[in-house]
PDB file of C-alpha atoms and ligand atoms in Angstrom:
ATOM      1  CA  MET A 368       0.000   0.000   0.000  1.00  0.00           C
ATOM      2  CA  ASP A 369       1.366   3.415  -0.916  1.00  0.00           C
ATOM      3  CA  THR A 370       0.745   5.497   2.194  1.00  0.00           C
ATOM      4  CA  GLY A 371       1.975   8.730   0.625  1.00  0.00           C
ATOM      5  CA  LEU A 372       3.946   9.387   3.812  1.00  0.00           C
ATOM      6  CA  GLU A 373       7.317   9.670   2.135  1.00  0.00           C
ATOM      7  CA  GLY A 374       8.672  13.185   2.647  1.00  0.00           C
ATOM      8  CA  LYS A 375       6.024  14.134   5.208  1.00  0.00           C
ATOM      9  CA  ALA A 376       7.029  15.581   8.599  1.00  0.00           C
ATOM     10  CA  ALA A 377       5.594  14.413  11.925  1.00  0.00           C
ATOM     11  CA  LEU A 378       5.855  15.395  15.572  1.00  0.00           C
ATOM     12  CA  VAL A 379       5.145  12.609  18.066  1.00  0.00           C
ATOM     13  CA  GLY A 380       4.622  13.242  21.785  1.00  0.00           C
ATOM     14  CA  GLY A 381       5.663  10.774  24.500  1.00  0.00           C
ATOM     15  CA  ALA A 382       7.902   9.078  21.970  1.00  0.00           C
ATOM     16  CA  SER A 383      10.758   7.654  24.044  1.00  0.00           C
ATOM     17  CA  ARG A 384       8.958   4.358  24.643  1.00  0.00           C
ATOM     18  CA  GLY A 385       5.687   2.469  24.309  1.00  0.00           C
ATOM     19  CA  ILE A 386       2.984   3.513  21.888  1.00  0.00           C
ATOM     20  CA  GLY A 387       4.521   6.901  21.002  1.00  0.00           C
ATOM     21  CA  ARG A 388       7.846   5.324  20.098  1.00  0.00           C
ATOM     22  CA  ALA A 389       6.133   2.650  17.977  1.00  0.00           C
ATOM     23  CA  ILE A 390       4.124   5.299  16.110  1.00  0.00           C
ATOM     24  CA  ALA A 391       7.272   7.345  15.419  1.00  0.00           C
ATOM     25  CA  LEU A 392       9.016   4.233  14.109  1.00  0.00           C
ATOM     26  CA  GLY A 393       5.983   3.278  12.001  1.00  0.00           C
ATOM     27  CA  LEU A 394       5.872   6.725  10.373  1.00  0.00           C
ATOM     28  CA  ALA A 395       9.644   6.725   9.774  1.00  0.00           C
ATOM     29  CA  ARG A 396       9.428   3.271   8.156  1.00  0.00           C
ATOM     30  CA  GLU A 397       7.026   4.828   5.637  1.00  0.00           C
ATOM     31  CA  GLY A 398       9.544   7.557   4.838  1.00  0.00           C
ATOM     32  CA  ALA A 399       8.240  10.377   7.056  1.00  0.00           C
ATOM     33  CA  SER A 400      10.676  12.543   8.989  1.00  0.00           C
ATOM     34  CA  VAL A 401       9.904  12.524  12.699  1.00  0.00           C
ATOM     35  CA  ALA A 402      10.515  14.729  15.727  1.00  0.00           C
ATOM     36  CA  LEU A 403      10.357  12.671  18.916  1.00  0.00           C
ATOM     37  CA  CYS A 404       9.286  14.479  22.093  1.00  0.00           C
ATOM     38  CA  ALA A 405       9.703  13.322  25.699  1.00  0.00           C
ATOM     39  CA  ARG A 406      11.235  14.525  28.960  1.00  0.00           C
ATOM     40  CA  ASN A 407      14.278  12.314  29.410  1.00  0.00           C
ATOM     41  CA  GLN A 408      17.251  13.071  27.161  1.00  0.00           C
ATOM     42  CA  GLU A 409      18.886   9.671  27.514  1.00  0.00           C
ATOM     43  CA  THR A 410      15.870   7.475  26.684  1.00  0.00           C
ATOM     44  CA  LEU A 411      14.752   9.895  23.990  1.00  0.00           C
ATOM     45  CA  ASP A 412      18.140   9.867  22.272  1.00  0.00           C
ATOM     46  CA  LYS A 413      18.200   6.061  22.482  1.00  0.00           C
ATOM     47  CA  ALA A 414      14.792   5.910  20.745  1.00  0.00           C
ATOM     48  CA  ARG A 415      16.051   8.370  18.107  1.00  0.00           C
ATOM     49  CA  ASP A 416      19.183   6.299  17.457  1.00  0.00           C
ATOM     50  CA  ASP A 417      17.216   3.030  17.273  1.00  0.00           C
ATOM     51  CA  ILE A 418      14.789   4.536  14.759  1.00  0.00           C
ATOM     52  CA  ARG A 419      17.653   6.013  12.724  1.00  0.00           C
ATOM     53  CA  ASN A 420      19.414   2.636  12.668  1.00  0.00           C
ATOM     54  CA  GLU A 421      16.294   0.850  11.561  1.00  0.00           C
ATOM     55  CA  THR A 422      15.201   3.295   8.878  1.00  0.00           C
ATOM     56  CA  GLY A 423      18.514   4.441   7.416  1.00  0.00           C
ATOM     57  CA  ALA A 424      19.714   7.874   6.426  1.00  0.00           C
ATOM     58  CA  GLU A 425      16.851   8.829   4.088  1.00  0.00           C
ATOM     59  CA  VAL A 426      14.531   9.996   6.845  1.00  0.00           C
ATOM     60  CA  LYS A 427      15.340  12.708   9.362  1.00  0.00           C
ATOM     61  CA  VAL A 428      14.807  11.697  12.998  1.00  0.00           C
ATOM     62  CA  VAL A 429      15.321  14.302  15.716  1.00  0.00           C
ATOM     63  CA  SER A 430      14.772  14.243  19.456  1.00  0.00           C
ATOM     64  CA  LEU A 431      13.331  17.225  21.355  1.00  0.00           C
ATOM     65  CA  ILE A 432      13.122  17.497  25.107  1.00  0.00           C
ATOM     66  CA  CYS A 433       9.546  18.469  25.889  1.00  0.00           C
ATOM     67  CA  ASP A 434       7.275  18.017  28.883  1.00  0.00           C
ATOM     68  CA  MET A 435       3.872  17.791  27.186  1.00  0.00           C
ATOM     69  CA  ALA A 436       2.298  19.156  30.383  1.00  0.00           C
ATOM     70  CA  ARG A 437       4.108  22.489  29.887  1.00  0.00           C
ATOM     71  CA  HIS A 438       2.903  25.078  27.425  1.00  0.00           C
ATOM     72  CA  ASP A 439       6.314  26.735  26.938  1.00  0.00           C
ATOM     73  CA  ASP A 440       7.950  23.377  26.217  1.00  0.00           C
ATOM     74  CA  ILE A 441       5.327  22.631  23.567  1.00  0.00           C
ATOM     75  CA  LYS A 442       5.803  26.004  21.873  1.00  0.00           C
ATOM     76  CA  ALA A 443       9.561  25.465  21.746  1.00  0.00           C
ATOM     77  CA  ALA A 444       9.242  21.844  20.531  1.00  0.00           C
ATOM     78  CA  VAL A 445       6.862  22.700  17.686  1.00  0.00           C
ATOM     79  CA  ALA A 446       9.126  25.554  16.578  1.00  0.00           C
ATOM     80  CA  ALA A 447      12.195  23.288  16.749  1.00  0.00           C
ATOM     81  CA  ALA A 448      10.440  20.512  14.824  1.00  0.00           C
ATOM     82  CA  VAL A 449       9.428  22.912  12.066  1.00  0.00           C
ATOM     83  CA  GLU A 450      12.967  24.263  11.908  1.00  0.00           C
ATOM     84  CA  ALA A 451      14.534  20.774  11.800  1.00  0.00           C
ATOM     85  CA  LEU A 452      12.048  19.106   9.433  1.00  0.00           C
ATOM     86  CA  GLY A 453      11.073  22.076   7.265  1.00  0.00           C
ATOM     87  CA  GLY A 454       7.371  22.023   8.266  1.00  0.00           C
ATOM     88  CA  LEU A 455       4.806  19.763   9.885  1.00  0.00           C
ATOM     89  CA  ASP A 456       2.136  17.585   8.266  1.00  0.00           C
ATOM     90  CA  ILE A 457       1.255  15.251  11.125  1.00  0.00           C
ATOM     91  CA  ILE A 458       1.021  15.636  14.882  1.00  0.00           C
ATOM     92  CA  VAL A 459       0.498  12.730  17.234  1.00  0.00           C
ATOM     93  CA  ASN A 460      -0.781  13.987  20.574  1.00  0.00           C
ATOM     94  CA  ASN A 461       0.466  11.459  23.091  1.00  0.00           C
ATOM     95  CA  ALA A 462       1.863  11.597  26.636  1.00  0.00           C
ATOM     96  CA  GLY A 463       1.993   9.425  29.724  1.00  0.00           C
ATOM     97  CA  GLY A 464      -1.266   8.392  31.365  1.00  0.00           C
ATOM     98  CA  PRO A 465      -2.360   9.995  34.644  1.00  0.00           C
ATOM     99  CA  PRO A 466      -2.059   8.114  37.947  1.00  0.00           C
ATOM    100  CA  THR A 467      -4.762   5.864  39.327  1.00  0.00           C
ATOM    101  CA  GLY A 468      -6.865   7.050  42.267  1.00  0.00           C
ATOM    102  CA  THR A 469     -10.344   7.563  43.596  1.00  0.00           C
ATOM    103  CA  PHE A 470     -12.144  10.890  43.904  1.00  0.00           C
ATOM    104  CA  GLU A 471     -11.109  11.294  47.532  1.00  0.00           C
ATOM    105  CA  THR A 472      -7.421  10.550  46.947  1.00  0.00           C
ATOM    106  CA  LEU A 473      -6.919  12.896  44.000  1.00  0.00           C
ATOM    107  CA  ASP A 474      -6.348  16.483  45.048  1.00  0.00           C
ATOM    108  CA  GLU A 475      -6.280  19.706  43.015  1.00  0.00           C
ATOM    109  CA  ASN A 476      -2.649  19.208  41.976  1.00  0.00           C
ATOM    110  CA  TYR A 477      -3.376  15.808  40.417  1.00  0.00           C
ATOM    111  CA  TRP A 478      -6.330  17.244  38.506  1.00  0.00           C
ATOM    112  CA  GLN A 479      -4.347  20.246  37.222  1.00  0.00           C
ATOM    113  CA  HIS A 480      -1.500  18.031  36.075  1.00  0.00           C
ATOM    114  CA  ALA A 481      -3.796  15.546  34.309  1.00  0.00           C
ATOM    115  CA  ILE A 482      -5.613  18.383  32.551  1.00  0.00           C
ATOM    116  CA  ASN A 483      -2.291  19.870  31.425  1.00  0.00           C
ATOM    117  CA  GLN A 484      -0.748  16.566  30.384  1.00  0.00           C
ATOM    118  CA  ASN A 485      -3.706  14.728  28.879  1.00  0.00           C
ATOM    119  CA  LEU A 486      -6.036  17.471  27.594  1.00  0.00           C
ATOM    120  CA  LEU A 487      -4.239  20.784  27.164  1.00  0.00           C
ATOM    121  CA  SER A 488      -1.162  19.086  25.675  1.00  0.00           C
ATOM    122  CA  ALA A 489      -3.283  18.113  22.655  1.00  0.00           C
ATOM    123  CA  VAL A 490      -4.986  21.511  22.449  1.00  0.00           C
ATOM    124  CA  ARG A 491      -1.703  23.423  22.727  1.00  0.00           C
ATOM    125  CA  THR A 492       0.307  21.235  20.346  1.00  0.00           C
ATOM    126  CA  THR A 493      -2.447  21.466  17.753  1.00  0.00           C
ATOM    127  CA  ARG A 494      -2.698  25.242  18.169  1.00  0.00           C
ATOM    128  CA  GLU A 495       1.034  25.717  17.724  1.00  0.00           C
ATOM    129  CA  ALA A 496       1.188  23.344  14.749  1.00  0.00           C
ATOM    130  CA  LEU A 497      -1.959  24.565  12.995  1.00  0.00           C
ATOM    131  CA  PRO A 498      -0.394  27.116  10.614  1.00  0.00           C
ATOM    132  CA  HIS A 499       1.958  24.376   9.389  1.00  0.00           C
ATOM    133  CA  LEU A 500      -0.822  21.758   9.089  1.00  0.00           C
ATOM    134  CA  ARG A 501      -2.842  24.227   7.008  1.00  0.00           C
ATOM    135  CA  ARG A 502       0.128  24.778   4.733  1.00  0.00           C
ATOM    136  CA  SER A 503       0.489  21.020   4.336  1.00  0.00           C
ATOM    137  CA  GLY A 504      -2.870  20.657   2.581  1.00  0.00           C
ATOM    138  CA  SER A 505      -3.277  17.183   4.077  1.00  0.00           C
ATOM    139  CA  GLY A 506      -2.640  17.815   7.762  1.00  0.00           C
ATOM    140  CA  ARG A 507      -3.266  15.104  10.312  1.00  0.00           C
ATOM    141  CA  VAL A 508      -4.038  15.367  14.035  1.00  0.00           C
ATOM    142  CA  ILE A 509      -4.000  12.013  15.811  1.00  0.00           C
ATOM    143  CA  ASN A 510      -4.830  11.888  19.513  1.00  0.00           C
ATOM    144  CA  VAL A 511      -3.816   8.849  21.548  1.00  0.00           C
ATOM    145  CA  THR A 512      -6.506   8.520  24.233  1.00  0.00           C
ATOM    146  CA  SER A 513      -7.796   5.314  25.855  1.00  0.00           C
ATOM    147  CA  VAL A 514     -10.579   2.747  25.704  1.00  0.00           C
ATOM    148  CA  ALA A 515     -11.738   4.619  28.818  1.00  0.00           C
ATOM    149  CA  VAL A 516     -13.565   7.011  26.458  1.00  0.00           C
ATOM    150  CA  LYS A 517     -15.865   4.169  25.408  1.00  0.00           C
ATOM    151  CA  GLN A 518     -16.064   2.464  28.786  1.00  0.00           C
ATOM    152  CA  PRO A 519     -14.702   4.306  31.843  1.00  0.00           C
ATOM    153  CA  ILE A 520     -12.232   2.185  33.836  1.00  0.00           C
ATOM    154  CA  ASP A 521     -12.690   1.946  37.625  1.00  0.00           C
ATOM    155  CA  GLY A 522      -9.811   3.555  39.509  1.00  0.00           C
ATOM    156  CA  LEU A 523      -8.694   5.651  36.515  1.00  0.00           C
ATOM    157  CA  MET A 524     -10.809   8.720  37.242  1.00  0.00           C
ATOM    158  CA  LEU A 525      -8.352  11.271  35.822  1.00  0.00           C
ATOM    159  CA  SER A 526      -7.997   9.345  32.577  1.00  0.00           C
ATOM    160  CA  ASN A 527     -11.756   8.804  32.271  1.00  0.00           C
ATOM    161  CA  ALA A 528     -12.406  12.540  32.636  1.00  0.00           C
ATOM    162  CA  THR A 529      -9.580  14.132  30.629  1.00  0.00           C
ATOM    163  CA  ARG A 530      -9.716  11.727  27.642  1.00  0.00           C
ATOM    164  CA  LEU A 531     -13.423  12.289  27.125  1.00  0.00           C
ATOM    165  CA  ALA A 532     -12.691  16.006  27.026  1.00  0.00           C
ATOM    166  CA  VAL A 533     -10.149  15.310  24.254  1.00  0.00           C
ATOM    167  CA  VAL A 534     -12.753  13.384  22.265  1.00  0.00           C
ATOM    168  CA  GLY A 535     -15.306  16.205  22.603  1.00  0.00           C
ATOM    169  CA  TRP A 536     -12.729  18.798  21.561  1.00  0.00           C
ATOM    170  CA  ALA A 537     -11.483  16.651  18.668  1.00  0.00           C
ATOM    171  CA  LYS A 538     -14.967  16.134  17.230  1.00  0.00           C
ATOM    172  CA  THR A 539     -15.619  19.874  17.057  1.00  0.00           C
ATOM    173  CA  LEU A 540     -12.122  20.537  15.725  1.00  0.00           C
ATOM    174  CA  SER A 541     -12.501  17.891  13.010  1.00  0.00           C
ATOM    175  CA  ARG A 542     -15.498  19.756  11.599  1.00  0.00           C
ATOM    176  CA  GLU A 543     -13.765  23.134  11.783  1.00  0.00           C
ATOM    177  CA  LEU A 544     -10.604  21.912  10.061  1.00  0.00           C
ATOM    178  CA  ALA A 545     -12.149  19.620   7.446  1.00  0.00           C
ATOM    179  CA  PRO A 546     -12.346  22.396   4.808  1.00  0.00           C
ATOM    180  CA  HIS A 547      -8.552  22.713   5.080  1.00  0.00           C
ATOM    181  CA  GLY A 548      -7.987  19.023   4.311  1.00  0.00           C
ATOM    182  CA  ILE A 549      -6.908  18.422   7.911  1.00  0.00           C
ATOM    183  CA  THR A 550      -8.290  15.318   9.604  1.00  0.00           C
ATOM    184  CA  VAL A 551      -8.582  14.853  13.374  1.00  0.00           C
ATOM    185  CA  ASN A 552      -9.001  11.376  14.850  1.00  0.00           C
ATOM    186  CA  ASN A 553      -8.642   9.593  18.181  1.00  0.00           C
ATOM    187  CA  ILE A 554      -7.050   6.218  18.803  1.00  0.00           C
ATOM    188  CA  CYS A 555      -8.087   4.348  21.950  1.00  0.00           C
ATOM    189  CA  PRO A 556      -5.540   1.754  23.027  1.00  0.00           C
ATOM    190  CA  GLY A 557      -6.489  -0.980  25.448  1.00  0.00           C
ATOM    191  CA  ASN A 558      -4.460  -3.921  26.789  1.00  0.00           C
ATOM    192  CA  ILE A 559      -1.278  -2.941  24.966  1.00  0.00           C
ATOM    193  CA  ALA A 560       1.754  -4.451  26.695  1.00  0.00           C
ATOM    194  CA  THR A 561       3.795  -1.299  27.395  1.00  0.00           C
ATOM    195  CA  GLU A 562       5.529  -0.204  30.586  1.00  0.00           C
ATOM    196  CA  ARG A 563       2.426   1.822  31.473  1.00  0.00           C
ATOM    197  CA  LEU A 564       0.139  -1.210  31.262  1.00  0.00           C
ATOM    198  CA  ILE A 565       2.540  -3.496  33.090  1.00  0.00           C
ATOM    199  CA  SER A 566       2.827  -0.974  35.939  1.00  0.00           C
ATOM    200  CA  LEU A 567      -0.987  -0.750  36.160  1.00  0.00           C
ATOM    201  CA  ILE A 568      -1.171  -4.565  36.280  1.00  0.00           C
ATOM    202  CA  GLU A 569       1.561  -4.634  38.952  1.00  0.00           C
ATOM    203  CA  ASP A 570      -0.464  -2.117  40.959  1.00  0.00           C
ATOM    204  CA  ARG A 571      -3.559  -4.281  40.752  1.00  0.00           C
ATOM    205  CA  ALA A 572      -1.577  -7.452  41.564  1.00  0.00           C
ATOM    206  CA  ARG A 573      -0.236  -5.805  44.744  1.00  0.00           C
ATOM    207  CA  ARG A 574      -3.701  -4.682  45.832  1.00  0.00           C
ATOM    208  CA  GLN A 575      -5.228  -8.100  45.140  1.00  0.00           C
ATOM    209  CA  LYS A 576      -2.211 -10.029  46.519  1.00  0.00           C
ATOM    210  CA  GLN A 577      -1.495 -11.884  43.264  1.00  0.00           C
ATOM    211  CA  SER A 578       1.771 -12.641  41.487  1.00  0.00           C
ATOM    212  CA  LEU A 579       2.484 -10.596  38.344  1.00  0.00           C
ATOM    213  CA  GLU A 580       2.112 -13.763  36.213  1.00  0.00           C
ATOM    214  CA  GLU A 581      -1.341 -14.409  37.668  1.00  0.00           C
ATOM    215  CA  ALA A 582      -2.369 -10.805  37.108  1.00  0.00           C
ATOM    216  CA  VAL A 583      -1.137 -10.840  33.471  1.00  0.00           C
ATOM    217  CA  ALA A 584      -2.966 -14.127  32.793  1.00  0.00           C
ATOM    218  CA  LEU A 585      -6.127 -12.634  34.284  1.00  0.00           C
ATOM    219  CA  GLU A 586      -5.744  -9.572  32.067  1.00  0.00           C
ATOM    220  CA  GLU A 587      -5.230 -11.726  28.961  1.00  0.00           C
ATOM    221  CA  GLY A 588      -8.305 -13.746  29.872  1.00  0.00           C
ATOM    222  CA  ARG A 589     -10.400 -10.571  29.702  1.00  0.00           C
ATOM    223  CA  VAL A 590      -9.355  -9.909  26.106  1.00  0.00           C
ATOM    224  CA  PRO A 591     -11.539 -11.794  23.600  1.00  0.00           C
ATOM    225  CA  ILE A 592      -8.608 -12.148  21.199  1.00  0.00           C
ATOM    226  CA  GLY A 593      -6.702 -13.900  24.028  1.00  0.00           C
ATOM    227  CA  PHE A 594      -3.466 -11.916  24.308  1.00  0.00           C
ATOM    228  CA  LEU A 595      -2.157  -8.445  25.101  1.00  0.00           C
ATOM    229  CA  GLY A 596      -1.470  -6.212  22.103  1.00  0.00           C
ATOM    230  CA  GLU A 597       1.899  -4.804  21.051  1.00  0.00           C
ATOM    231  CA  PRO A 598       2.643  -1.092  20.573  1.00  0.00           C
ATOM    232  CA  ASP A 599       2.905  -1.826  16.828  1.00  0.00           C
ATOM    233  CA  ASP A 600      -0.778  -2.821  16.809  1.00  0.00           C
ATOM    234  CA  VAL A 601      -1.594   0.790  17.703  1.00  0.00           C
ATOM    235  CA  ALA A 602       1.113   2.222  15.458  1.00  0.00           C
ATOM    236  CA  ASN A 603      -0.372   0.448  12.416  1.00  0.00           C
ATOM    237  CA  LEU A 604      -3.641   2.336  12.872  1.00  0.00           C
ATOM    238  CA  ALA A 605      -1.823   5.635  13.454  1.00  0.00           C
ATOM    239  CA  VAL A 606       0.205   5.163  10.259  1.00  0.00           C
ATOM    240  CA  PHE A 607      -2.972   4.458   8.300  1.00  0.00           C
ATOM    241  CA  LEU A 608      -4.766   7.502   9.752  1.00  0.00           C
ATOM    242  CA  ALA A 609      -1.724   9.637   8.900  1.00  0.00           C
ATOM    243  CA  SER A 610      -1.650   8.338   5.326  1.00  0.00           C
ATOM    244  CA  ASP A 611      -3.336   9.647   2.182  1.00  0.00           C
ATOM    245  CA  LYS A 612      -5.524   6.525   2.251  1.00  0.00           C
ATOM    246  CA  ALA A 613      -7.380   7.915   5.284  1.00  0.00           C
ATOM    247  CA  ARG A 614      -8.263  11.276   3.715  1.00  0.00           C
ATOM    248  CA  TYR A 615     -12.030  10.728   4.243  1.00  0.00           C
ATOM    249  CA  ILE A 616     -11.801   9.606   7.876  1.00  0.00           C
ATOM    250  CA  THR A 617     -12.176  12.446  10.366  1.00  0.00           C
ATOM    251  CA  GLY A 618     -13.813  12.930  13.750  1.00  0.00           C
ATOM    252  CA  ALA A 619     -13.523   9.185  14.398  1.00  0.00           C
ATOM    253  CA  THR A 620     -12.646   7.478  17.683  1.00  0.00           C
ATOM    254  CA  ILE A 621     -11.289   3.994  17.081  1.00  0.00           C
ATOM    255  CA  GLN A 622     -10.264   1.406  19.663  1.00  0.00           C
ATOM    256  CA  VAL A 623      -7.339  -1.021  19.339  1.00  0.00           C
ATOM    257  CA  ASP A 624      -8.075  -3.395  22.200  1.00  0.00           C
ATOM    258  CA  GLY A 625      -8.393  -7.009  21.023  1.00  0.00           C
ATOM    259  CA  GLY A 626     -12.176  -6.736  21.307  1.00  0.00           C
ATOM    260  CA  SER A 627     -12.319  -6.016  25.020  1.00  0.00           C
ATOM    261  CA  THR A 628     -14.618  -2.992  24.840  1.00  0.00           C
ATOM    262  CA  THR A 629     -18.209  -4.219  24.987  1.00  0.00           C
ATOM    263  CA  ALA A 630     -19.791  -0.820  24.216  1.00  0.00           C
ATOM    264  CA  VAL A 631     -21.329  -0.561  20.723  1.00  0.00           C
ATOM    265  CA  MET A 632     -20.003   2.915  19.798  1.00  0.00           C
TER     266      MET A 632
HETATM  267  P1  NAD B1675       4.170   4.520  28.474  1.00  0.00           P
HETATM  268  O1  NAD B1675       4.112   5.024  29.877  1.00  0.00           O
HETATM  269  O2  NAD B1675       4.753   3.190  28.202  1.00  0.00           O
HETATM  270  O3  NAD B1675       4.901   5.599  27.557  1.00  0.00           O
HETATM  271  C1  NAD B1675       4.593   6.958  27.686  1.00  0.00           C
HETATM  272  C2  NAD B1675       5.612   7.811  26.969  1.00  0.00           C
HETATM  273  O4  NAD B1675       5.287   9.184  27.198  1.00  0.00           O
HETATM  274  C3  NAD B1675       7.035   7.642  27.467  1.00  0.00           C
HETATM  275  O5  NAD B1675       7.897   7.891  26.380  1.00  0.00           O
HETATM  276  C4  NAD B1675       7.174   8.738  28.513  1.00  0.00           C
HETATM  277  O6  NAD B1675       8.496   9.109  28.746  1.00  0.00           O
HETATM  278  C5  NAD B1675       6.391   9.834  27.833  1.00  0.00           C
HETATM  279  N1  NAD B1675       5.815  10.834  28.705  1.00  0.00           N
HETATM  280  C6  NAD B1675       5.101  10.651  29.824  1.00  0.00           C
HETATM  281  N2  NAD B1675       4.691  11.831  30.312  1.00  0.00           N
HETATM  282  C7  NAD B1675       5.188  12.790  29.485  1.00  0.00           C
HETATM  283  C8  NAD B1675       5.134  14.197  29.475  1.00  0.00           C
HETATM  284  N3  NAD B1675       4.500  14.888  30.408  1.00  0.00           N
HETATM  285  N4  NAD B1675       5.752  14.847  28.476  1.00  0.00           N
HETATM  286  C9  NAD B1675       6.428  14.177  27.520  1.00  0.00           C
HETATM  287  N5  NAD B1675       6.509  12.839  27.478  1.00  0.00           N
HETATM  288  C10 NAD B1675       5.893  12.162  28.454  1.00  0.00           C
HETATM  289  O7  NAD B1675       2.653   4.604  27.974  1.00  0.00           O
HETATM  290  P2  NAD B1675       1.936   3.858  26.747  1.00  0.00           P
HETATM  291  O8  NAD B1675       1.371   2.571  27.229  1.00  0.00           O
HETATM  292  O9  NAD B1675       2.797   3.909  25.547  1.00  0.00           O
HETATM  293  O10 NAD B1675       0.660   4.794  26.574  1.00  0.00           O
HETATM  294  C11 NAD B1675       0.611   5.932  25.762  1.00  0.00           C
HETATM  295  C12 NAD B1675      -0.710   6.608  26.083  1.00  0.00           C
HETATM  296  O11 NAD B1675      -1.800   5.708  25.815  1.00  0.00           O
HETATM  297  C13 NAD B1675      -0.814   7.006  27.552  1.00  0.00           C
HETATM  298  O12 NAD B1675      -1.504   8.223  27.668  1.00  0.00           O
HETATM  299  C14 NAD B1675      -1.639   5.871  28.133  1.00  0.00           C
HETATM  300  O13 NAD B1675      -2.328   6.227  29.307  1.00  0.00           O
HETATM  301  C15 NAD B1675      -2.585   5.583  26.974  1.00  0.00           C
HETATM  302  N6  NAD B1675      -3.171   4.246  27.100  1.00  0.00           N
HETATM  303  C16 NAD B1675      -2.392   3.131  27.006  1.00  0.00           C
HETATM  304  C17 NAD B1675      -2.990   1.886  27.156  1.00  0.00           C
HETATM  305  C18 NAD B1675      -2.202   0.610  27.026  1.00  0.00           C
HETATM  306  O14 NAD B1675      -2.842  -0.447  26.949  1.00  0.00           O
HETATM  307  N7  NAD B1675      -0.880   0.641  27.018  1.00  0.00           N
HETATM  308  C19 NAD B1675      -4.364   1.794  27.407  1.00  0.00           C
HETATM  309  C20 NAD B1675      -5.102   2.943  27.507  1.00  0.00           C
HETATM  310  C21 NAD B1675      -4.497   4.175  27.338  1.00  0.00           C
END
């Protein structure tokens, strides 16, 4: 399939590991230049070098230190990405998930941070990148959210609240930007075996006094397809949504979860 991604430029948030890293690699494999954003220089540079080694010298891969919860960092990262890659066609709004907790354990600081990291990061990155996406003629905004937007997950109150706000914002934005050829879509991962998921499973195992193996087997048993997904399973959808082939898909919210969401929509 010709994705039309060769020569395009992408900025990917939370790209030093997990889903963000896999999406950056997937886009680079298709010939897009990528700017990887995350907070830790060492892990970020390692991801950059791995992607460079795998994709060769034809695509540009740069790493940019950016805390997606901080507005100033986002402004600087978008400007640096445009400078390094010569423009921006695709942004992937992704960052770490918020901590678990119940209403009574999560104070104002937790809420503010989750709103900054998981809602305003997408709003701000898109705002900063918009002039460049318009210039692209086929701009793409891809938000990595969670299956929590289809079926809220007990104990993940901050995620349940902030991700739904992203979906509401993205739907309105998709209609406003459609005349400019820019699409806006949400991907909802679920049961993807990344460090984030494993730490959530470890958390649960501790609370329920299980071994990690037991907790993983329990988790797999809840997935109709019978196993946990890989970051590449999410990246494949992101690459498709970023491609020319997805030009007529906008305002959509699509889960990648091995069938575990039982909700119809
Ligand atoms: P992960 O924790 O494995 O990776 C997150 C990446 O984002 C890392 O590179 C980390 O360094 C970076 N990061 C974290 N906070 C950041 C910040 N403030 N600024 C910049 N970079 C930051 O997570 P993942 O499993 O790859 O998940 C990606 C997103 O998808 C998260 O928001 C997560 O909550 C969501 N999600 C994942 C699953 C799953 O099954 N793995 C399910 C539902 C939702």
